[in-house]
Amino acid sequence: MMWGGNTTTYTIMLRARESGLLAVASASGGVGVGAKVLWARAGVGAVAVQAYANPSLGVAILEKLVMGMSSADAVKTVLSGDAYREYRQVAVLKADGDAFTYTGSRAPPLTSEYVDGNAICIGNALKDSSIPEEMCKYITSQSISNVKSLVKALINSLIIGHRLGGSRRGDKSIAILVVDETQCNGGYDRVVDVRVDYSSKPFNAVIKTLRLLNLW
């Protein structure tokens, strides 16, 4: 299933080793990126499925990670049954640091991927192929000791991507997801789940929300 159209998205993932936090954040030229692209489970891993997104794939990959599959095997197993896999772009970062990226041959160009230690960045329909590398280099240079510092690093990383040109369609939506296994309560592990589904100035909108949550 092709599902919701081209999300023209760039995504950053980070495993904050010292704090145990796992995070993923995206900016997109599409509407409602948070409902389509981002998945994470504390102690397991983070998943992004973008370009021509299909949320069911993110759920399926996360389930394979729970079963103990490597990031590469989880992606390859799920995409083997996807007739539109060449339209997908996928990133997985497990809680143990195991990472994998996949970009199909028909994902909207420019596409780019970058893995740097505990961080991954992928993007499609980019104006500049250096965006993932510059975002990863920034976030891995930051000192992250708590949720607030992590959120700031994620947003500032996305802002770097935006200033380098971002999506060819312009950036219209943003989502941030942070999970923490030390704060699970009845299976709910989302420490931060903030979305701007559509705005002409999504970075201003998300920072305004984060200030209300005392996360900026």
CSV table of C-alpha atoms in Angstrom, one decimal, residues 101-193:
chain,number,residue,atom,x,y,z
A,101,THR,CA,19.1,2.8,6.9
A,102,TYR,CA,17.4,2.0,3.7
A,103,THR,CA,16.5,4.3,0.7
A,104,GLY,CA,14.5,2.9,-2.2
A,105,SER,CA,15.5,3.6,-5.7
A,106,ARG,CA,12.3,5.6,-6.3
A,107,ALA,CA,12.3,7.8,-3.1
A,108,PRO,CA,12.1,11.4,-4.2
A,109,PRO,CA,15.6,13.0,-4.8
A,110,LEU,CA,17.7,14.4,-3.4
A,111,THR,CA,18.0,11.6,-0.9
A,112,SER,CA,20.7,11.3,1.7
A,113,GLU,CA,21.6,9.3,4.9
A,114,TYR,CA,24.2,9.7,7.6
A,115,VAL,CA,25.1,7.6,10.6
A,116,ASP,CA,27.3,9.0,13.3
A,117,GLY,CA,27.8,6.9,16.4
A,118,ASN,CA,24.5,7.2,18.4
A,119,ALA,CA,22.7,9.4,15.8
A,120,ILE,CA,21.1,8.8,12.4
A,121,CYS,CA,19.7,11.3,10.0
A,122,ILE,CA,17.9,10.6,6.7
A,123,GLY,CA,16.1,12.8,4.2
A,124,ASN,CA,14.4,12.8,0.8
A,125,ALA,CA,13.4,15.6,-1.6
A,126,LEU,CA,16.1,17.7,0.0
A,127,LYS,CA,17.5,20.9,-1.3
A,128,ASP,CA,21.0,20.0,-0.1
A,129,SER,CA,22.4,16.5,0.3
A,130,SER,CA,24.6,17.7,3.2
A,131,ILE,CA,21.6,18.2,5.5
A,132,PRO,CA,21.8,14.8,7.2
A,133,GLU,CA,25.5,15.0,7.8
A,134,GLU,CA,25.4,18.5,9.2
A,135,MET,CA,22.4,17.6,11.5
A,136,CYS,CA,24.2,14.5,12.9
A,137,LYS,CA,27.4,16.3,13.5
A,138,TYR,CA,25.6,19.0,15.4
A,139,ILE,CA,23.6,16.8,17.7
A,140,THR,CA,26.5,14.5,18.5
A,141,SER,CA,28.5,17.5,19.6
A,142,GLN,CA,25.9,18.5,22.2
A,143,SER,CA,26.0,17.7,25.9
A,144,ILE,CA,22.6,16.0,26.6
A,145,SER,CA,21.9,15.3,30.3
A,146,ASN,CA,18.1,15.5,30.5
A,147,VAL,CA,14.9,15.7,28.5
A,148,LYS,CA,15.0,19.5,28.0
A,149,SER,CA,18.5,19.5,26.7
A,150,LEU,CA,17.6,16.6,24.3
A,151,VAL,CA,14.6,18.4,23.0
A,152,LYS,CA,16.6,21.6,22.4
A,153,ALA,CA,19.3,19.6,20.5
A,154,LEU,CA,16.7,17.9,18.3
A,155,ILE,CA,15.0,21.1,17.4
A,156,ASN,CA,18.2,22.9,16.8
A,157,SER,CA,19.4,20.1,14.6
A,158,LEU,CA,16.2,20.3,12.5
A,159,ILE,CA,16.7,24.1,12.3
A,160,ILE,CA,20.2,23.4,10.8
A,161,GLY,CA,18.5,21.3,8.2
A,162,HIS,CA,15.9,23.9,7.5
A,163,ARG,CA,18.5,26.7,7.1
A,164,LEU,CA,20.4,24.5,4.6
A,165,GLY,CA,17.2,24.4,2.5
A,166,GLY,CA,15.1,21.7,4.1
A,167,SER,CA,12.4,20.0,2.0
A,168,ARG,CA,11.9,21.1,-1.6
A,169,ARG,CA,8.2,21.6,-0.8
A,170,GLY,CA,9.0,23.8,2.2
A,171,ASP,CA,8.8,22.7,5.8
A,172,LYS,CA,5.2,22.6,7.1
A,173,SER,CA,5.0,20.1,9.9
A,174,ILE,CA,7.2,18.9,12.8
A,175,ALA,CA,7.1,16.1,15.3
A,176,ILE,CA,9.2,15.1,18.3
A,177,LEU,CA,9.0,11.8,20.1
A,178,VAL,CA,11.1,10.9,23.2
A,179,VAL,CA,10.8,7.7,25.1
A,180,ASP,CA,12.3,6.5,28.4
A,181,GLU,CA,12.1,3.1,29.9
A,182,THR,CA,12.8,4.5,33.4
A,183,GLN,CA,9.6,6.4,33.3
A,184,CYS,CA,7.2,3.7,32.0
A,185,ASN,CA,3.8,3.7,33.6
A,186,GLY,CA,1.5,0.9,32.6
A,187,GLY,CA,3.3,0.4,29.3
A,188,TYR,CA,3.2,4.1,28.4
A,189,ASP,CA,6.8,5.4,27.8
A,190,ARG,CA,6.4,8.7,25.9
A,191,VAL,CA,8.2,11.4,27.8
A,192,VAL,CA,7.7,13.9,24.9
A,193,ASP,CA,5.2,13.7,22.1
